[in-house]
Amino acid sequence: MSTLFSPIKLAGLALENRIVVSPMCQYSADDGCANDWHLTHLGMLAHSGASLVVVEATHVERHGRITHGCLGLYNDDNEAALARVMLSARRAGNAKFGIQLAHAGRKASAARPWEGAQALKAGADPWPTMAASAIPFGDGWHTPREVTEADMERVRAAFVSAAQRALRIGFDAIELHMAHGYLMHGFMSPVSNKRSDQCGGAFENRMRFPLSVARAVRAVVPKYVPLGARITGSDWRPDGLTPDDAVAIAKALNGEGLDFICISSGGITADTRTPTTPGYNVPIAARVRKEAGVLTRTVGLIVKPEQAENIVASGEADQISIARAFLDDPHWGWHAAKALGAEVARPVQYARSGPKLWAPAAKA
Ligand SMILES: Cc1cc2nc3c(=O)[nH]c(=O)nc-3n(C[C@H](O)[C@H](O)[C@H](O)COP(=O)(O)O)c2cc1C
């Protein structure tokens, strides 16, 4: 009996298995609007064998986008475009869909990966950025201005508004992006937050703004819709957030009514290096799950079916999230089911590709 292919419930959402497609920016939107690329991409992942697909970082304000190609949910056009794509993607398969809501903070105003992934240069339509403190992400990056009280109020309201748009579109789950060095993580980490007001200094102060966002969004997301956050398990720096902090962050977010936590890590500065060992976040997730007592997902170099099975079967995480392996093999979930002797739903149109194909006497 595979644990990876056993059902799980997140708030009111019943999921067929523990496999999640991790949010992945496509850098292909038109002024925040999803288009046919997203339709094809998400339609493909709708029948990947994952029970839940989390749509890429979708930004709550225009200046909160990482690149000119990032998705947004900051106006009616964005909402209409994403609604069209999701209607179609849902018809393509049986996965449930979540969305990741984000603000890029000091990592905004950047070039797409295939255009260098650096701060946008003059002439490439850069925009002013903001962050917990006026410290750039790295050499050559924009110097952000320090977020003011008014900014916090506006961004909080933008997260709430984007969550309401996501609910109208019919998303099954919402994830707040609080990792990878973006705005929320930038407040939490002592590496990037040097504020002298009530939002800087002690851990409780650094958590104040992110927790207020979680609280405000929770207030408009019905209890049956799972709301969670992707957080950092470690800044991988001696002066940064640690797994102990991750446990405390998870507890605090759970205290605000969040239903799940996804443990990722890294990205607080341009020069920090994330480990490249298989399942590098798994031990941190295991600690968070045990010590914070919150439903925990994890991500990061989980590539093989047996590896994924062991993580959930041993109780290190409740769900596993996979990014690059799904781009490499959009039917990763089907192939994992085959490897583990489990069942996975396929669209009726593809039923003949099922387990019988691999039986010795397979017939066309
Ligand atoms: C093309 C690409 C885009 C990504 N975009 C996002 C994103 O929008 N939000 C996020 O939290 N992580 C993003 N990530 C990170 C992945 O979700 C994941 O955490 C990371 O790739 C490690 O998982 P993996 O080893 O399974 O790829 C992205 C990764 C890739 C490869």
Short mmCIF file of C-alpha atoms and ligand atoms in Angstrom, two decimals:
data_model
loop_
_atom_site.label_atom_id
_atom_site.label_comp_id
_atom_site.label_asym_id
_atom_site.label_seq_id
_atom_site.Cartn_x
_atom_site.Cartn_y
_atom_site.Cartn_z
CA MET A 1 0.00 0.00 0.00
CA SER A 2 1.52 3.32 -1.08
CA THR A 3 1.28 6.22 1.37
CA LEU A 4 2.17 8.65 -1.43
CA PHE A 5 -1.01 7.59 -3.21
CA SER A 6 -3.21 7.68 -0.12
CA PRO A 7 -5.81 10.45 0.24
CA ILE A 8 -5.45 13.53 2.42
CA LYS A 9 -7.75 16.33 3.45
CA LEU A 10 -6.69 20.00 3.68
CA ALA A 11 -9.45 21.91 5.47
CA GLY A 12 -12.50 21.07 3.32
CA LEU A 13 -10.49 19.92 0.31
CA ALA A 14 -10.21 16.18 -0.30
CA LEU A 15 -7.14 15.22 -2.33
CA GLU A 16 -6.57 11.82 -3.92
CA ASN A 17 -2.85 11.62 -3.18
CA ARG A 18 0.07 13.44 -1.57
CA ILE A 19 1.66 14.75 -4.74
CA VAL A 20 1.63 18.50 -5.43
CA VAL A 21 2.99 20.35 -8.45
CA SER A 22 5.07 23.16 -7.00
CA PRO A 23 4.39 26.72 -8.14
CA MET A 24 6.58 27.62 -11.09
CA CYS A 25 6.80 31.08 -12.63
CA GLN A 26 6.48 30.95 -16.39
CA TYR A 27 7.52 34.59 -16.94
CA SER A 28 5.16 34.59 -19.90
CA ALA A 29 2.20 36.74 -18.85
CA ASP A 30 1.06 39.94 -20.57
CA ASP A 31 1.00 42.71 -17.95
CA GLY A 32 0.02 40.16 -15.31
CA CYS A 33 -2.53 38.41 -17.54
CA ALA A 34 -2.40 34.65 -18.15
CA ASN A 35 -2.56 33.60 -21.80
CA ASP A 36 -2.45 30.52 -24.02
CA TRP A 37 0.96 29.51 -22.69
CA HIS A 38 -0.54 29.16 -19.19
CA LEU A 39 -3.54 27.37 -20.63
CA THR A 40 -1.35 24.73 -22.24
CA HIS A 41 1.03 24.48 -19.28
CA LEU A 42 -1.67 24.17 -16.63
CA GLY A 43 -3.84 21.95 -18.82
CA MET A 44 -0.90 19.59 -19.15
CA LEU A 45 -0.32 19.53 -15.40
CA ALA A 46 -4.03 18.96 -14.72
CA HIS A 47 -3.52 15.34 -15.74
CA SER A 48 -0.05 14.79 -14.37
CA GLY A 49 -1.07 12.45 -11.55
CA ALA A 50 -0.60 15.16 -8.91
CA SER A 51 -3.74 15.70 -6.86
CA LEU A 52 -2.99 19.42 -6.52
CA VAL A 53 -1.34 21.87 -8.90
CA VAL A 54 -0.26 25.19 -7.40
CA VAL A 55 -0.28 27.99 -9.95
CA GLU A 56 2.90 30.08 -10.08
CA ALA A 57 3.63 33.11 -7.89
CA THR A 58 0.80 35.48 -8.76
CA HIS A 59 1.48 39.01 -7.68
CA VAL A 60 -0.88 41.14 -5.69
CA GLU A 61 0.29 44.45 -7.11
CA ARG A 62 1.89 45.43 -10.39
CA HIS A 63 5.12 46.62 -8.78
CA GLY A 64 5.18 43.41 -6.77
CA ARG A 65 5.92 41.32 -9.85
CA ILE A 66 9.37 39.79 -10.23
CA THR A 67 9.51 40.39 -13.99
CA HIS A 68 7.43 41.97 -16.73
CA GLY A 69 6.26 38.42 -17.53
CA CYS A 70 4.96 37.49 -14.08
CA LEU A 71 1.34 36.70 -13.35
CA GLY A 72 -0.75 39.12 -11.33
CA LEU A 73 -4.18 39.38 -9.77
CA TYR A 74 -4.22 43.12 -9.27
CA ASN A 75 -6.91 44.15 -11.73
CA ASP A 76 -10.04 42.96 -13.51
CA ASP A 77 -8.17 42.09 -16.71
CA ASN A 78 -5.84 39.77 -14.76
CA GLU A 79 -8.83 38.12 -13.11
CA ALA A 80 -10.70 37.60 -16.39
CA ALA A 81 -7.62 36.18 -18.12
CA LEU A 82 -6.85 33.74 -15.31
CA ALA A 83 -10.53 32.73 -15.07
CA ARG A 84 -10.50 31.79 -18.76
CA VAL A 85 -7.31 29.76 -18.38
CA MET A 86 -8.50 27.97 -15.26
CA LEU A 87 -11.86 27.06 -16.75
CA SER A 88 -10.04 25.36 -19.58
CA ALA A 89 -7.26 23.80 -17.46
CA ARG A 90 -9.82 22.24 -15.14
CA ARG A 91 -11.54 20.58 -18.07
CA ALA A 92 -8.23 19.04 -19.14
CA GLY A 93 -7.80 16.81 -16.11
CA ASN A 94 -8.79 15.93 -12.57
CA ALA A 95 -6.24 17.81 -10.44
CA LYS A 96 -7.39 20.42 -7.97
CA PHE A 97 -5.82 23.85 -8.37
CA GLY A 98 -4.25 26.13 -5.80
CA ILE A 99 -2.67 29.52 -6.37
CA GLN A 100 0.37 31.14 -4.80
CA LEU A 101 -0.08 34.83 -3.95
CA ALA A 102 3.10 36.85 -3.80
CA HIS A 103 4.89 40.17 -3.63
CA ALA A 104 8.48 40.19 -4.86
CA GLY A 105 9.76 43.01 -2.61
CA ARG A 106 13.40 43.80 -3.36
CA LYS A 107 13.61 41.02 -5.97
CA ALA A 108 11.05 42.81 -8.17
CA SER A 109 11.88 44.66 -11.36
CA ALA A 110 14.11 41.88 -12.66
CA ALA A 111 14.74 40.41 -16.08
CA ARG A 112 13.29 37.01 -17.02
CA PRO A 113 15.68 34.08 -16.40
CA TRP A 114 16.39 33.69 -20.09
CA GLU A 115 17.17 37.42 -20.27
CA GLY A 116 19.71 37.29 -17.46
CA ALA A 117 17.63 37.29 -14.23
CA GLN A 118 19.34 40.50 -13.09
CA ALA A 119 17.81 43.84 -12.04
CA LEU A 120 16.14 45.52 -15.03
CA LYS A 121 18.45 48.09 -16.62
CA ALA A 122 17.48 51.59 -17.73
CA GLY A 123 15.64 51.22 -21.02
CA ALA A 124 14.07 47.90 -19.99
CA ASP A 125 11.22 49.65 -18.14
CA PRO A 126 12.45 49.09 -14.57
CA TRP A 127 10.34 50.23 -11.63
CA PRO A 128 11.08 51.29 -8.04
CA THR A 129 11.17 48.46 -5.52
CA MET A 130 10.53 48.32 -1.79
CA ALA A 131 11.52 45.99 1.03
CA ALA A 132 11.70 45.70 4.82
CA SER A 133 14.93 47.73 4.72
CA ALA A 134 16.65 49.75 2.03
CA ILE A 135 19.26 47.06 1.29
CA PRO A 136 19.65 45.60 -2.21
CA PHE A 137 19.30 41.86 -2.82
CA GLY A 138 22.87 41.75 -4.12
CA ASP A 139 25.47 43.56 -6.20
CA GLY A 140 23.90 45.35 -9.15
CA TRP A 141 20.36 45.03 -7.78
CA HIS A 142 18.00 47.96 -7.23
CA THR A 143 18.16 49.61 -3.83
CA PRO A 144 14.61 49.27 -2.48
CA ARG A 145 13.02 51.95 -0.39
CA GLU A 146 11.98 51.00 3.13
CA VAL A 147 8.35 49.91 3.33
CA THR A 148 6.19 52.46 5.16
CA GLU A 149 3.07 51.92 7.28
CA ALA A 150 1.00 53.06 4.30
CA ASP A 151 2.75 50.49 2.06
CA MET A 152 1.96 47.76 4.57
CA GLU A 153 -1.68 48.75 4.62
CA ARG A 154 -1.84 48.82 0.81
CA VAL A 155 -0.04 45.49 0.35
CA ARG A 156 -2.19 43.81 3.00
CA ALA A 157 -5.30 45.04 1.21
CA ALA A 158 -3.83 43.87 -2.10
CA PHE A 159 -3.30 40.36 -0.70
CA VAL A 160 -6.91 40.36 0.51
CA SER A 161 -8.21 41.59 -2.83
CA ALA A 162 -6.13 39.03 -4.77
CA ALA A 163 -7.41 36.25 -2.48
CA GLN A 164 -10.98 37.36 -3.18
CA ARG A 165 -10.28 37.30 -6.91
CA ALA A 166 -8.76 33.82 -6.54
CA LEU A 167 -11.88 32.63 -4.73
CA ARG A 168 -14.11 34.08 -7.47
CA ILE A 169 -12.06 32.21 -10.07
CA GLY A 170 -12.72 29.05 -8.05
CA PHE A 171 -9.28 28.10 -6.76
CA ASP A 172 -9.39 25.16 -4.36
CA ALA A 173 -6.52 26.36 -2.16
CA ILE A 174 -4.45 29.48 -1.54
CA GLU A 175 -0.76 29.63 -0.61
CA LEU A 176 0.96 32.81 0.58
CA HIS A 177 4.52 33.16 -0.65
CA MET A 178 6.62 33.83 2.43
CA ALA A 179 9.90 32.34 1.19
CA HIS A 180 12.69 32.78 -1.38
CA GLY A 181 13.67 36.30 -0.30
CA TYR A 182 10.49 38.02 -1.46
CA LEU A 183 8.66 40.71 0.52
CA MET A 184 7.29 38.60 3.42
CA HIS A 185 10.43 36.53 3.88
CA GLY A 186 12.42 39.77 3.69
CA PHE A 187 10.54 41.01 6.75
CA MET A 188 11.04 37.76 8.66
CA SER A 189 14.77 37.38 8.10
CA PRO A 190 17.30 39.30 10.22
CA VAL A 191 19.57 39.34 7.13
CA SER A 192 17.25 41.70 5.22
CA ASN A 193 15.24 43.33 8.01
CA LYS A 194 17.21 46.01 9.87
CA ARG A 195 14.22 48.15 10.80
CA SER A 196 14.17 50.09 14.04
CA ASP A 197 10.35 50.30 14.32
CA GLN A 198 7.92 47.72 15.69
CA CYS A 199 8.40 45.58 12.55
CA GLY A 200 12.14 45.07 13.06
CA GLY A 201 14.48 43.64 15.67
CA ALA A 202 13.10 40.76 17.73
CA PHE A 203 11.56 37.73 16.01
CA GLU A 204 8.05 38.75 17.14
CA ASN A 205 8.53 42.17 15.55
CA ARG A 206 9.86 40.79 12.27
CA MET A 207 6.81 38.51 12.11
CA ARG A 208 4.34 41.33 12.74
CA PHE A 209 3.66 42.37 9.13
CA PRO A 210 3.63 38.85 7.58
CA LEU A 211 1.30 37.65 10.34
CA SER A 212 -1.00 40.61 9.77
CA VAL A 213 -1.22 39.65 6.08
CA ALA A 214 -2.02 36.04 6.97
CA ARG A 215 -4.70 37.21 9.42
CA ALA A 216 -6.29 39.60 6.92
CA VAL A 217 -6.39 36.98 4.16
CA ARG A 218 -7.72 34.30 6.52
CA ALA A 219 -10.57 36.65 7.42
CA VAL A 220 -11.88 36.54 3.83
CA VAL A 221 -11.04 32.93 2.90
CA PRO A 222 -13.76 30.56 4.08
CA LYS A 223 -12.65 27.89 6.56
CA TYR A 224 -13.28 25.08 4.08
CA VAL A 225 -10.79 26.56 1.57
CA PRO A 226 -7.27 25.58 2.61
CA LEU A 227 -5.01 28.57 3.19
CA GLY A 228 -1.32 28.03 3.85
CA ALA A 229 2.10 29.52 3.33
CA ARG A 230 5.41 28.58 1.79
CA ILE A 231 8.09 29.56 4.30
CA THR A 232 11.83 29.27 4.55
CA GLY A 233 13.24 26.34 6.46
CA SER A 234 16.67 27.98 6.57
CA ASP A 235 18.46 31.02 5.17
CA TRP A 236 21.56 28.80 4.96
CA ARG A 237 23.60 31.57 6.61
CA PRO A 238 24.84 31.85 10.17
CA ASP A 239 23.13 35.25 10.55
CA GLY A 240 19.85 34.08 9.02
CA LEU A 241 16.67 32.18 9.82
CA THR A 242 17.20 28.64 11.10
CA PRO A 243 15.06 25.49 11.32
CA ASP A 244 14.22 26.55 14.91
CA ASP A 245 12.80 29.77 13.44
CA ALA A 246 10.87 27.77 10.85
CA VAL A 247 9.16 25.85 13.65
CA ALA A 248 8.28 29.14 15.36
CA ILE A 249 7.06 30.71 12.09
CA ALA A 250 4.89 27.67 11.35
CA LYS A 251 3.39 27.80 14.85
CA ALA A 252 2.67 31.51 14.51
CA LEU A 253 1.02 31.13 11.09
CA ASN A 254 -0.96 28.14 12.31
CA GLY A 255 -2.07 30.36 15.19
CA GLU A 256 -3.52 32.74 12.59
CA GLY A 257 -5.59 29.88 11.21
CA LEU A 258 -3.39 28.73 8.33
CA ASP A 259 -4.04 25.10 7.41
CA PHE A 260 -0.71 24.05 5.95
CA ILE A 261 2.93 25.02 5.67
CA CYS A 262 5.26 24.27 2.77
CA ILE A 263 8.93 24.13 3.73
CA SER A 264 11.29 25.52 1.12
CA SER A 265 14.51 27.45 1.76
CA GLY A 266 17.16 29.81 0.43
CA GLY A 267 17.05 32.95 -1.68
CA ILE A 268 17.46 35.64 0.97
CA THR A 269 20.44 37.24 -0.80
CA ALA A 270 21.91 36.85 -4.26
CA ASP A 271 25.04 35.15 -2.92
CA THR A 272 23.47 32.52 -0.62
CA ARG A 273 23.72 28.97 -1.89
CA THR A 274 21.00 26.39 -1.32
CA PRO A 275 22.12 22.76 -0.87
CA THR A 276 21.94 20.46 -3.86
CA THR A 277 21.48 17.20 -2.00
CA PRO A 278 18.31 15.16 -2.63
CA GLY A 279 15.42 16.22 -0.38
CA TYR A 280 17.49 18.94 1.32
CA ASN A 281 14.46 20.48 3.05
CA VAL A 282 13.00 17.20 4.29
CA PRO A 283 14.71 17.10 7.74
CA ILE A 284 13.50 20.65 8.41
CA ALA A 285 9.96 19.77 7.31
CA ALA A 286 10.03 16.74 9.61
CA ARG A 287 10.89 18.99 12.54
CA VAL A 288 8.18 21.52 11.65
CA ARG A 289 5.56 18.79 11.25
CA LYS A 290 6.46 17.24 14.61
CA GLU A 291 7.15 20.34 16.68
CA ALA A 292 4.61 22.78 15.24
CA GLY A 293 1.96 20.08 14.74
CA VAL A 294 0.85 21.59 11.44
CA LEU A 295 0.11 19.84 8.16
CA THR A 296 3.44 20.05 6.33
CA ARG A 297 4.47 19.88 2.71
CA THR A 298 8.03 20.06 1.51
CA VAL A 299 9.92 20.65 -1.70
CA GLY A 300 13.42 20.53 -3.12
CA LEU A 301 15.13 17.84 -5.16
CA ILE A 302 12.46 15.23 -4.63
CA VAL A 303 12.77 13.44 -7.92
CA LYS A 304 12.26 9.69 -7.52
CA PRO A 305 9.00 7.91 -6.66
CA GLU A 306 10.60 5.77 -3.93
CA GLN A 307 12.15 8.88 -2.37
CA ALA A 308 8.76 10.62 -2.32
CA GLU A 309 7.09 7.51 -0.92
CA ASN A 310 9.64 7.26 1.91
CA ILE A 311 9.19 10.91 2.90
CA VAL A 312 5.44 10.58 3.45
CA ALA A 313 5.50 6.96 4.67
CA SER A 314 8.06 7.82 7.37
CA GLY A 315 5.99 10.80 8.49
CA GLU A 316 8.55 13.45 7.56
CA ALA A 317 5.92 15.36 5.56
CA ASP A 318 2.23 15.04 4.74
CA GLN A 319 2.62 16.07 1.10
CA ILE A 320 5.53 16.43 -1.28
CA SER A 321 5.84 19.19 -3.81
CA ILE A 322 7.74 18.72 -7.04
CA ALA A 323 8.78 21.38 -9.54
CA ARG A 324 11.44 20.54 -12.12
CA ALA A 325 10.71 16.81 -12.32
CA PHE A 326 7.18 17.68 -13.49
CA LEU A 327 8.55 19.88 -16.26
CA ASP A 328 10.79 17.02 -17.31
CA ASP A 329 8.00 14.45 -17.09
CA PRO A 330 4.49 15.95 -17.00
CA HIS A 331 3.13 12.48 -16.24
CA TRP A 332 5.46 12.03 -13.28
CA GLY A 333 2.51 11.03 -11.10
CA TRP A 334 1.43 8.30 -13.53
CA HIS A 335 4.92 6.88 -13.65
CA ALA A 336 5.30 7.08 -9.87
CA ALA A 337 2.02 5.15 -9.51
CA LYS A 338 3.36 2.48 -11.83
CA ALA A 339 6.65 2.26 -9.90
CA LEU A 340 4.84 1.98 -6.56
CA GLY A 341 2.05 -0.33 -7.71
CA ALA A 342 -0.61 2.31 -7.07
CA GLU A 343 -3.57 3.68 -9.01
CA VAL A 344 -3.94 7.16 -10.40
CA ALA A 345 -6.89 8.70 -12.23
CA ARG A 346 -6.41 9.44 -15.93
CA PRO A 347 -8.72 11.29 -18.29
CA VAL A 348 -11.05 8.84 -20.08
CA GLN A 349 -9.48 9.84 -23.39
CA TYR A 350 -6.15 8.42 -22.15
CA ALA A 351 -7.56 5.37 -20.36
CA ARG A 352 -5.86 2.95 -22.76
CA SER A 353 -2.45 4.18 -21.59
CA GLY A 354 -3.19 2.71 -18.13
CA PRO A 355 -1.51 -0.17 -16.27
CA LYS A 356 -2.74 -2.77 -18.77
CA LEU A 357 -0.35 -1.30 -21.36
CA TRP A 358 2.52 -2.62 -19.29
CA ALA A 359 1.02 -6.09 -18.74
CA PRO A 360 2.88 -8.85 -20.65
CA ALA A 361 0.01 -9.50 -23.07
CA ALA A 362 -0.93 -5.88 -23.74
CA LYS A 363 -3.25 -5.41 -26.67
CA ALA A 364 -3.61 -2.24 -28.69
C1 LIG B 1 10.90 27.47 -13.59
C2 LIG B 1 10.73 27.59 -12.09
C3 LIG B 1 9.89 28.55 -11.58
C4 LIG B 1 9.68 28.65 -10.20
N1 LIG B 1 8.76 29.53 -9.70
C5 LIG B 1 8.41 29.48 -8.40
C6 LIG B 1 7.30 30.18 -7.91
O1 LIG B 1 6.55 30.82 -8.65
N2 LIG B 1 7.04 30.12 -6.58
C7 LIG B 1 7.80 29.37 -5.72
O2 LIG B 1 7.53 29.34 -4.53
N3 LIG B 1 8.84 28.65 -6.18
C8 LIG B 1 9.14 28.66 -7.50
N4 LIG B 1 10.14 27.87 -7.96
C9 LIG B 1 10.80 26.94 -7.03
C10 LIG B 1 10.09 25.60 -7.09
O3 LIG B 1 8.72 25.69 -6.75
C11 LIG B 1 10.77 24.59 -6.15
O4 LIG B 1 10.64 25.02 -4.84
C12 LIG B 1 12.25 24.39 -6.50
O5 LIG B 1 12.44 24.29 -7.89
C13 LIG B 1 12.79 23.12 -5.85
O6 LIG B 1 12.00 22.01 -6.22
P1 LIG B 1 12.46 20.95 -7.36
O7 LIG B 1 13.79 20.42 -6.92
O8 LIG B 1 11.38 19.89 -7.34
O9 LIG B 1 12.55 21.66 -8.65
C14 LIG B 1 10.38 27.78 -9.32
C15 LIG B 1 11.26 26.83 -9.86
C16 LIG B 1 11.42 26.71 -11.23
C17 LIG B 1 12.33 25.62 -11.76
#
